[in-house]
PDB file of C-alpha atoms in Angstrom:
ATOM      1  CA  UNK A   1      73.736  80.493 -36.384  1.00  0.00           C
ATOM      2  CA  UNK A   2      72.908  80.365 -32.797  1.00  0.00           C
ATOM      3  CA  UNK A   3      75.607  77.594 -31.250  1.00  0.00           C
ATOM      4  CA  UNK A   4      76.213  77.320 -27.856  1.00  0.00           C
ATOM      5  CA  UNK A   5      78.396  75.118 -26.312  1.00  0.00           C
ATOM      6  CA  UNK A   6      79.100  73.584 -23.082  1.00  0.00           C
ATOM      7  CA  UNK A   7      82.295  72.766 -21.158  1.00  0.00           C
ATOM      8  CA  UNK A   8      82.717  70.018 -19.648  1.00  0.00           C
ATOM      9  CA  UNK A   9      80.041  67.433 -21.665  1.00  0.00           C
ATOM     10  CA  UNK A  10      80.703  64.835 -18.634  1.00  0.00           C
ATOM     11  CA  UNK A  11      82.537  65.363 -15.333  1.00  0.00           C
ATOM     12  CA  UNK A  12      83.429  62.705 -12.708  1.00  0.00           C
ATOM     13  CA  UNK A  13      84.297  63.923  -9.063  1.00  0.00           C
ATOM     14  CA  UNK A  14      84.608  62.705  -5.828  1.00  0.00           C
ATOM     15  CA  UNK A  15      81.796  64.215  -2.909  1.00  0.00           C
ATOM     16  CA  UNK A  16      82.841  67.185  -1.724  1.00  0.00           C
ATOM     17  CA  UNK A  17      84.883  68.589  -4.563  1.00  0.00           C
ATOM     18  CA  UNK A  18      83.294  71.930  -6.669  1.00  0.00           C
ATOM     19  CA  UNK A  19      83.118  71.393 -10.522  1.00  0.00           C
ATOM     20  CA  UNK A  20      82.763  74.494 -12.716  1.00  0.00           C
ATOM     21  CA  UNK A  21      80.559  74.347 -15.644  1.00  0.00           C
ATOM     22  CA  UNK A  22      80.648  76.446 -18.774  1.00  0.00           C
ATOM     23  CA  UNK A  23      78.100  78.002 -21.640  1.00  0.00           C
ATOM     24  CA  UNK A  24      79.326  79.780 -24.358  1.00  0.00           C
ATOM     25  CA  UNK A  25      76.962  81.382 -27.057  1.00  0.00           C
ATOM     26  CA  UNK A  26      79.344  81.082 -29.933  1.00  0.00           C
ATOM     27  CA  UNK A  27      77.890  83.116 -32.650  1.00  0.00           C
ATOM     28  CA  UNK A  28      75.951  85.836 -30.970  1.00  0.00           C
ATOM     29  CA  UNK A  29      75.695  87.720 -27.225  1.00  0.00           C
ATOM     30  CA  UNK A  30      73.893  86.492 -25.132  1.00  0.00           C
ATOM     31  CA  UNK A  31      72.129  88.788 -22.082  1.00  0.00           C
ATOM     32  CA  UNK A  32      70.393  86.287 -20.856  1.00  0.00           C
ATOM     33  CA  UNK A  33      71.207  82.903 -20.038  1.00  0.00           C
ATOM     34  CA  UNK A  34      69.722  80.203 -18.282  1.00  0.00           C
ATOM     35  CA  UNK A  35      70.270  76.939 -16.318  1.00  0.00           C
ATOM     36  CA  UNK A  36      68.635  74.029 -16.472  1.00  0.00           C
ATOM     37  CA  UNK A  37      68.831  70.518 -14.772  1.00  0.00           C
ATOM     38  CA  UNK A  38      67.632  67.357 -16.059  1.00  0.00           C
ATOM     39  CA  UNK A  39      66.429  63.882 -14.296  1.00  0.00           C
ATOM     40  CA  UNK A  40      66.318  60.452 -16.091  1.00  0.00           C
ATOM     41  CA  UNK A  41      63.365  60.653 -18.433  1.00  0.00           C
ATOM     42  CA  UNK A  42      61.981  63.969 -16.471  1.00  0.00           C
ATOM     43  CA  UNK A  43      61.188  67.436 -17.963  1.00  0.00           C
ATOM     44  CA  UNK A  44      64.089  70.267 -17.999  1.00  0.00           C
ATOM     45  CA  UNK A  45      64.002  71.595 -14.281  1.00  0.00           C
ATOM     46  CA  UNK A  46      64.732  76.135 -14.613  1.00  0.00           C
ATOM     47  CA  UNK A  47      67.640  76.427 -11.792  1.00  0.00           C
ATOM     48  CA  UNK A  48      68.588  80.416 -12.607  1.00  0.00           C
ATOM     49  CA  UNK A  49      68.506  82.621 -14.973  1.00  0.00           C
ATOM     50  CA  UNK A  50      71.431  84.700 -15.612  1.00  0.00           C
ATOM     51  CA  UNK A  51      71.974  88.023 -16.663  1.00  0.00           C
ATOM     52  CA  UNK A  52      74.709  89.649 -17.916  1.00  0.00           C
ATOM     53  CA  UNK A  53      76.317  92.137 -15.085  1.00  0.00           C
ATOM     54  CA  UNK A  54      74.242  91.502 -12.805  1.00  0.00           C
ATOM     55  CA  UNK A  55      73.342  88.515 -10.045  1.00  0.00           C
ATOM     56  CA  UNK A  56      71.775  85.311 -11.517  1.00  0.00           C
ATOM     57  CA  UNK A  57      68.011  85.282 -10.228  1.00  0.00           C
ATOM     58  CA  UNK A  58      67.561  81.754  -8.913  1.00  0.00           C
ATOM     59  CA  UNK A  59      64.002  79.865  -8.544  1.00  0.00           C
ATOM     60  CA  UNK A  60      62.456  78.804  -5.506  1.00  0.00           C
ATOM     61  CA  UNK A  61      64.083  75.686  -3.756  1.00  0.00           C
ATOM     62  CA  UNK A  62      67.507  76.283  -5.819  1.00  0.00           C
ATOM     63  CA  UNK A  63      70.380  76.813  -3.247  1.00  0.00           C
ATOM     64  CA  UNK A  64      72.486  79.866  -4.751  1.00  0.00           C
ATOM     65  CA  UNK A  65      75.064  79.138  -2.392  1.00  0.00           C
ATOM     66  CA  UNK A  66      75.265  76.138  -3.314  1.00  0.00           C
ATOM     67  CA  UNK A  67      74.837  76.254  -7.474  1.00  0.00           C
ATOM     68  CA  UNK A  68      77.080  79.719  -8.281  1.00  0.00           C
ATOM     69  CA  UNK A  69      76.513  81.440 -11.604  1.00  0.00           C
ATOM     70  CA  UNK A  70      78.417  83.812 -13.070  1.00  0.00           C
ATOM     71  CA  UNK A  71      77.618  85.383 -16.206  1.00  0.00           C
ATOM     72  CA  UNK A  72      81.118  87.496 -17.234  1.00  0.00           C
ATOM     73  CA  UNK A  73      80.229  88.490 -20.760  1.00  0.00           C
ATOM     74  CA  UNK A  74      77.812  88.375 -23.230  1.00  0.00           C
ATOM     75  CA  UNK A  75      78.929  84.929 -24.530  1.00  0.00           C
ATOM     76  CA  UNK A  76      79.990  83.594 -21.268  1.00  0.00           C
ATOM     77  CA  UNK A  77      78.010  82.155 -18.341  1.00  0.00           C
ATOM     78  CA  UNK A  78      79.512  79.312 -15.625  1.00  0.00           C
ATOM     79  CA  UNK A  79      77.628  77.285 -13.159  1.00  0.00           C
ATOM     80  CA  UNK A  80      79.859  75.958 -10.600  1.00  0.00           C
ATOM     81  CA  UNK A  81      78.582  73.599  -8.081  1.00  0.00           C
ATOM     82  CA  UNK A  82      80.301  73.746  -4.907  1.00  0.00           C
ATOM     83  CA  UNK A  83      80.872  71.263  -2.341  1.00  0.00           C
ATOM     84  CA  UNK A  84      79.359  68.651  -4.584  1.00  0.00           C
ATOM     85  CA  UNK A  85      77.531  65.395  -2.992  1.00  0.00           C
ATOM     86  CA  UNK A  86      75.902  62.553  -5.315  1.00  0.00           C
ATOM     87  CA  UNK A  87      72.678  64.197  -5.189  1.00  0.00           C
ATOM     88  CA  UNK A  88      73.816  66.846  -7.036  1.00  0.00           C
ATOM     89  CA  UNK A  89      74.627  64.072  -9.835  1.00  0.00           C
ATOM     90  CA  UNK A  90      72.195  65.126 -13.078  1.00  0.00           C
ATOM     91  CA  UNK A  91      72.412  66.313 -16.654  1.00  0.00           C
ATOM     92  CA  UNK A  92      72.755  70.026 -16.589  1.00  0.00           C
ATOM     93  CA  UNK A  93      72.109  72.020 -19.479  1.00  0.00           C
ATOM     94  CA  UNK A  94      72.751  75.867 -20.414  1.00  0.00           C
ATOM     95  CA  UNK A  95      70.723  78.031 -22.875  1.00  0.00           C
ATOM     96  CA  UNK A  96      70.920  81.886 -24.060  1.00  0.00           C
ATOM     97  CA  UNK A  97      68.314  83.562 -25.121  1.00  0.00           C
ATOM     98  CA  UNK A  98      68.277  85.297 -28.565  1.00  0.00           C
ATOM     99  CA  UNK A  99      65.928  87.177 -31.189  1.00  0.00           C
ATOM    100  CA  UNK A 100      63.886  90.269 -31.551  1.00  0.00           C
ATOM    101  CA  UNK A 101      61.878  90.132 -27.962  1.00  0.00           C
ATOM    102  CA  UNK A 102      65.238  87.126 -26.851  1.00  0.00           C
ATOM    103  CA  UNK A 103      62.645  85.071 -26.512  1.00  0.00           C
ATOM    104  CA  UNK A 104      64.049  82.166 -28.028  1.00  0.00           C
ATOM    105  CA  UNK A 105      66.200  79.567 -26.246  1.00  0.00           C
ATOM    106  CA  UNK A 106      68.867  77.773 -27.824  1.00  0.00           C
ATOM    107  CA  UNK A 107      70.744  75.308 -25.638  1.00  0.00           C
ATOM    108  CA  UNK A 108      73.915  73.952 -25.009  1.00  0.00           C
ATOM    109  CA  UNK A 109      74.638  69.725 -25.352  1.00  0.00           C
ATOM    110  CA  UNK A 110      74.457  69.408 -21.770  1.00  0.00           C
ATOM    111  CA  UNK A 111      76.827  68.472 -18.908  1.00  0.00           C
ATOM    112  CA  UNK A 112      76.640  65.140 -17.311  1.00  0.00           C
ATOM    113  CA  UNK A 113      77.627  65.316 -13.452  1.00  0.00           C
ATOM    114  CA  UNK A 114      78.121  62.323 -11.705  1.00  0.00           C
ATOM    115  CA  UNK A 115      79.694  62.720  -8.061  1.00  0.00           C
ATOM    116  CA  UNK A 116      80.876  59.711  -6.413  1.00  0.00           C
TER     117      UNK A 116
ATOM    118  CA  UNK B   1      50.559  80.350 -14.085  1.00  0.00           C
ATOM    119  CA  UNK B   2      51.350  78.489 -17.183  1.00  0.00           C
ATOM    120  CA  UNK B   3      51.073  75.316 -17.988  1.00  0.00           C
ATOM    121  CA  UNK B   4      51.890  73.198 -21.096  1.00  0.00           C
ATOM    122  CA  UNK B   5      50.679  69.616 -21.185  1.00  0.00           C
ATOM    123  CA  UNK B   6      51.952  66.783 -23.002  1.00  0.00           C
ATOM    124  CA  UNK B   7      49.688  64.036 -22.773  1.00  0.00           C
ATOM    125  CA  UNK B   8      51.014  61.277 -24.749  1.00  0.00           C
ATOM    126  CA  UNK B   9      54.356  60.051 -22.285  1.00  0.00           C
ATOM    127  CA  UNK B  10      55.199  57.732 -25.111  1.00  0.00           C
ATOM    128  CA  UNK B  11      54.217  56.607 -28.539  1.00  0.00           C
ATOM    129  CA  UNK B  12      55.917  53.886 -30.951  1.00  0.00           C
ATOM    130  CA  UNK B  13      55.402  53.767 -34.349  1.00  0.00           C
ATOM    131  CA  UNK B  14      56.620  51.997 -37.231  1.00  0.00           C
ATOM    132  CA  UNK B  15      58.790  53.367 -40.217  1.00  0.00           C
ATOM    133  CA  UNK B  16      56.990  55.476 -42.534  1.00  0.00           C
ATOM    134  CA  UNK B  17      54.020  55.815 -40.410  1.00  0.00           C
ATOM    135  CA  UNK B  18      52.493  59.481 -39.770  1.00  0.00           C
ATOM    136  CA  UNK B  19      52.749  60.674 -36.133  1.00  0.00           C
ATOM    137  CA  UNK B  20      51.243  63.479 -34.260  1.00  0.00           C
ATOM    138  CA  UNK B  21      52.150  64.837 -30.759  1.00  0.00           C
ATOM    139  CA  UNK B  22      49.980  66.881 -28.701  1.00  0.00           C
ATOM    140  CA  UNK B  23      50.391  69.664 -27.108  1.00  0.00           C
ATOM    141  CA  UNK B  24      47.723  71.723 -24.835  1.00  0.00           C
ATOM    142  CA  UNK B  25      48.762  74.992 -22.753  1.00  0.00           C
ATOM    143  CA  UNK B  26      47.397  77.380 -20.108  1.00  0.00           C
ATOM    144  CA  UNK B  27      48.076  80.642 -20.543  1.00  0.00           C
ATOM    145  CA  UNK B  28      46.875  83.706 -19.064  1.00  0.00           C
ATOM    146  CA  UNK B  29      48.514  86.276 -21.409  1.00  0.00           C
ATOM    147  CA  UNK B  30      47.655  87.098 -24.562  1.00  0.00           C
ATOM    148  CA  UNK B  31      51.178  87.545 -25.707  1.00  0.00           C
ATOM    149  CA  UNK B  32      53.323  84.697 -25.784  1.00  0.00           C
ATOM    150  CA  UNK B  33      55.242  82.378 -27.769  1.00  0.00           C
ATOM    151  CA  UNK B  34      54.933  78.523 -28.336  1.00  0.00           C
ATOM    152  CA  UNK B  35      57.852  75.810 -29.211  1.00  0.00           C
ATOM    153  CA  UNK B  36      58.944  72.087 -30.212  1.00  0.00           C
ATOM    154  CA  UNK B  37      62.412  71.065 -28.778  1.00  0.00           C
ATOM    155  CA  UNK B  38      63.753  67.723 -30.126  1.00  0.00           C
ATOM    156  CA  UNK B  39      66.081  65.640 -27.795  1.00  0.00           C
ATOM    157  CA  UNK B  40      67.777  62.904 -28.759  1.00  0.00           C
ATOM    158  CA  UNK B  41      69.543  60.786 -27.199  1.00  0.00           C
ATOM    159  CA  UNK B  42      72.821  62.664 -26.790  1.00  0.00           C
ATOM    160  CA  UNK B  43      70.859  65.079 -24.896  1.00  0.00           C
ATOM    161  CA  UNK B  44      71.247  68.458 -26.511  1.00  0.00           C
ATOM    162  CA  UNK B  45      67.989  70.189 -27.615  1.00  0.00           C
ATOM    163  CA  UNK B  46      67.638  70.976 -30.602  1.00  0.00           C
ATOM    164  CA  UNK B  47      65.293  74.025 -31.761  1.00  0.00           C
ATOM    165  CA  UNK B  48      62.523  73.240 -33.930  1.00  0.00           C
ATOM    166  CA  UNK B  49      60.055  75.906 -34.410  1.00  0.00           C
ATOM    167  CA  UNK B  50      58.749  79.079 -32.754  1.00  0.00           C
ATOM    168  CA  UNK B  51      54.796  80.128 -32.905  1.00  0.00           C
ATOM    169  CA  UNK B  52      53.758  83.606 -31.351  1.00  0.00           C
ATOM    170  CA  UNK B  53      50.595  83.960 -30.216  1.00  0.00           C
ATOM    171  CA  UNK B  54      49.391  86.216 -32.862  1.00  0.00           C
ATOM    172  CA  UNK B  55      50.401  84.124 -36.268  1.00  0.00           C
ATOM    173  CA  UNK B  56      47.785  80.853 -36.160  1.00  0.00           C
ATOM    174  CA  UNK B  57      49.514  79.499 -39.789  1.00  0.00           C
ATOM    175  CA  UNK B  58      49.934  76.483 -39.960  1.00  0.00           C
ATOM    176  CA  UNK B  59      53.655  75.585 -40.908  1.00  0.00           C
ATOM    177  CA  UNK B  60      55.312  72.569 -42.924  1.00  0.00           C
ATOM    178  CA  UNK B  61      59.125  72.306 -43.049  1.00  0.00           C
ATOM    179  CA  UNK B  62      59.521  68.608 -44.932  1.00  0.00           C
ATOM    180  CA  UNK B  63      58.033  66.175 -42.905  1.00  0.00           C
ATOM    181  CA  UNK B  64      57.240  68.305 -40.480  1.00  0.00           C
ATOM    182  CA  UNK B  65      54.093  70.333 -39.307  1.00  0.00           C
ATOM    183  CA  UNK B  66      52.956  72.106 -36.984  1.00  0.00           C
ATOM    184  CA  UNK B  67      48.982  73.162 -36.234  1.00  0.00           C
ATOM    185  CA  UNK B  68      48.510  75.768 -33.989  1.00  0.00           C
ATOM    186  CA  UNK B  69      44.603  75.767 -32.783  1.00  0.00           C
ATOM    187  CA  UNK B  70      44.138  79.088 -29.879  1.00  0.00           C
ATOM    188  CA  UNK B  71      40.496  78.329 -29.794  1.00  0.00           C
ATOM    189  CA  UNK B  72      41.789  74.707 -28.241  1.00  0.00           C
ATOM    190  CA  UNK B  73      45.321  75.932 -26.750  1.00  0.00           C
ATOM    191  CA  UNK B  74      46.684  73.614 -28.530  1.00  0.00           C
ATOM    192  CA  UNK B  75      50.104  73.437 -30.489  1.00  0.00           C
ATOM    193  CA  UNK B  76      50.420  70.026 -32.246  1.00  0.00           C
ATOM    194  CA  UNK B  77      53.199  68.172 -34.207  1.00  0.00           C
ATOM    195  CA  UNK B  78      53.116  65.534 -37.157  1.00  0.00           C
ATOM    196  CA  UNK B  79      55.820  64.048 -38.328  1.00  0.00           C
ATOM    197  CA  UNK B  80      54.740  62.680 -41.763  1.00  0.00           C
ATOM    198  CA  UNK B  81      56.414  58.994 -43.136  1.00  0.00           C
ATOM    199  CA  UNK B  82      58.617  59.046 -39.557  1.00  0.00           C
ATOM    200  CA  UNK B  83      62.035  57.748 -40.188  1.00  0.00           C
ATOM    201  CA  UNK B  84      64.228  55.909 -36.951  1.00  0.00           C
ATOM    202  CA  UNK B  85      66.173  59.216 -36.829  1.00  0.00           C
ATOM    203  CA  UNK B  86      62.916  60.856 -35.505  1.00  0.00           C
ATOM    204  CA  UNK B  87      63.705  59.194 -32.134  1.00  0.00           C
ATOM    205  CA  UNK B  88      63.655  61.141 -29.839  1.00  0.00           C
ATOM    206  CA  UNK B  89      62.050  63.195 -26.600  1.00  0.00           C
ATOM    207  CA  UNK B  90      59.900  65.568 -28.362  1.00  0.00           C
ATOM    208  CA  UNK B  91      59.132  68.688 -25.606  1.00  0.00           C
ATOM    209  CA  UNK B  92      56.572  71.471 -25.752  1.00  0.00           C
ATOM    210  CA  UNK B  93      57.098  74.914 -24.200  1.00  0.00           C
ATOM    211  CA  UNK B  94      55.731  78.232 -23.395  1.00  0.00           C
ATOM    212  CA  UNK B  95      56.875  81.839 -22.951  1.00  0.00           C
ATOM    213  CA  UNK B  96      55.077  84.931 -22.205  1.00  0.00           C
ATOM    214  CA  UNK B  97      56.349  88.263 -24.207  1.00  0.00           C
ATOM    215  CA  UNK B  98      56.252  90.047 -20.717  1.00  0.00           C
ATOM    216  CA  UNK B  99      56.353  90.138 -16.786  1.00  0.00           C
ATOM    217  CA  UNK B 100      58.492  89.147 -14.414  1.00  0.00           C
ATOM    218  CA  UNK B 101      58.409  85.465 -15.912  1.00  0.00           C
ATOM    219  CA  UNK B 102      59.626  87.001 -19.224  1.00  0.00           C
ATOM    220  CA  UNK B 103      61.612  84.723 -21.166  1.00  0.00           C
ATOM    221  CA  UNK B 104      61.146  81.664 -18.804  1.00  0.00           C
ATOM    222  CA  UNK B 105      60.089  78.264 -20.806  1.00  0.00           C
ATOM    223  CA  UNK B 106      57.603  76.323 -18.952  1.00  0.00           C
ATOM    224  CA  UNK B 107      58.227  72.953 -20.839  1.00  0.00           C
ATOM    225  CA  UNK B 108      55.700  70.196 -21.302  1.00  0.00           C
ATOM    226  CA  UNK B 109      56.650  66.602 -19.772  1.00  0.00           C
ATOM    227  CA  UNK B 110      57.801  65.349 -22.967  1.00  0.00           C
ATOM    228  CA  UNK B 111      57.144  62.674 -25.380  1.00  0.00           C
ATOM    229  CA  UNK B 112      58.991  59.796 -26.197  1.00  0.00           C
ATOM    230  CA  UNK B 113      59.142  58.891 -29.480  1.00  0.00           C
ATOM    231  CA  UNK B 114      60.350  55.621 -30.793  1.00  0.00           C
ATOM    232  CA  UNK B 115      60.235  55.287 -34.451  1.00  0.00           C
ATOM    233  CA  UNK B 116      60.961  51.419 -35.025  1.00  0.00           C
ATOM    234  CA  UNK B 117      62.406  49.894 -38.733  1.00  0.00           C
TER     235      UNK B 117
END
């Protein structure tokens, strides 16, 4: 148990285009979800964590106007970037939280993003 | 604040040679829960264990082990008779069981692992 996938696994787009990410917790519900992004051999960067119902809480320097979460239902959260340039080019990775206290994180494969 | 420090950046060992990785955090909570994430190279992380705060057992799962020291706030992994499959960024992360923060990993830098033939 405890899948989650994520939709698209690569994306190519040209700058200014918006590209819609998805994160699906296959085999259980998810309330919480997070979003993660990832530089060449760097430590997972926390973007936002998303809740269920309720507006994603984003950490400090993230642009929310700029990354847009949406998390629908309890197995379905999307990150859609919006206006994309190629600094937003990165490996982006979901997780959802599950267990007693949902304190454990079980990710998606990732999304690579690369904006020309 | 946490903190969870991974001080070996990279380490390169030769089939069937023992490994350990390090793991120190910083912790102001006395409720909280410790992890290993493996990441290969296709990039998904992959769940490996879970340690609260409360259960200092050691734990073997094959060639794994994991020693969990809270006098040194430490959290280390061996990988016994390492295989080239165990290649891989190895990461360390913290949660607290409470707060505002609740739920939120604070991940090590990660290790890079490269078991050679």
């Amino acid at each position: 148990g405890a899948v989650v996938s994520q939709h698209p696994s690569r994306v190519i787009c040209k700058s200014g285009t918006s590209v819609k990410i998805e994160c699906r917790s296959l085999d259980f519900q998810a309330t919480t979800m997070f979003w993660y992004r990832q530089f060449p051999k760097q430590s997972l960067m926390l973007m936002a964590t998303s809740n269920e119902g309720s507006k994603a809480t984003y950490e400090q320097g993230v642009e929310k106007d700029k990354f847009l979460i949406n998390h629908a239902s309890l197995t379905l959260s999307t990150l859609t970037v919006t206006s994309a340039h190629p600094e937003d080019s990165s490996f982006y990775i979901c997780s959802a939280s599950r267990g007693r206290l949902q304190e454990t994180q079980y990710f998606g494969p990732g999304t690579r993003l690369l904006v020309l | 604040a946490q903190k969870v420090t991974q001080a070996q950046t990279e380490i390169s060992v030769v089939e069937k040679e023992d490994v350990t990785l390090d793991c120190v955090y910083e912790t102001r909570d006395t409720t909280y829960y410790l992890f290993w994430y493996k990441q290969p190279p296709s990039g998904e992380l992959v769940f490996l264990i879970r340690r609260n705060s409360f259960d200092e057992q050691n734990e073997i799962s094959g060639r794994y082990s994991w020693n969990f020291q809270k006098s040194t706030s430490s959290f280390n992994f061996t990988i016994t008779a390492s295989q080239v499959v165990d290649s891989a960024v190895y990461f360390c992360a913290l949660t607290n069981a409470g707060g505002t923060s609740y739920g939120k990993l604070t991940f090590g830098q990660g290790t890079i692992l490269t078991v050679h033939p």
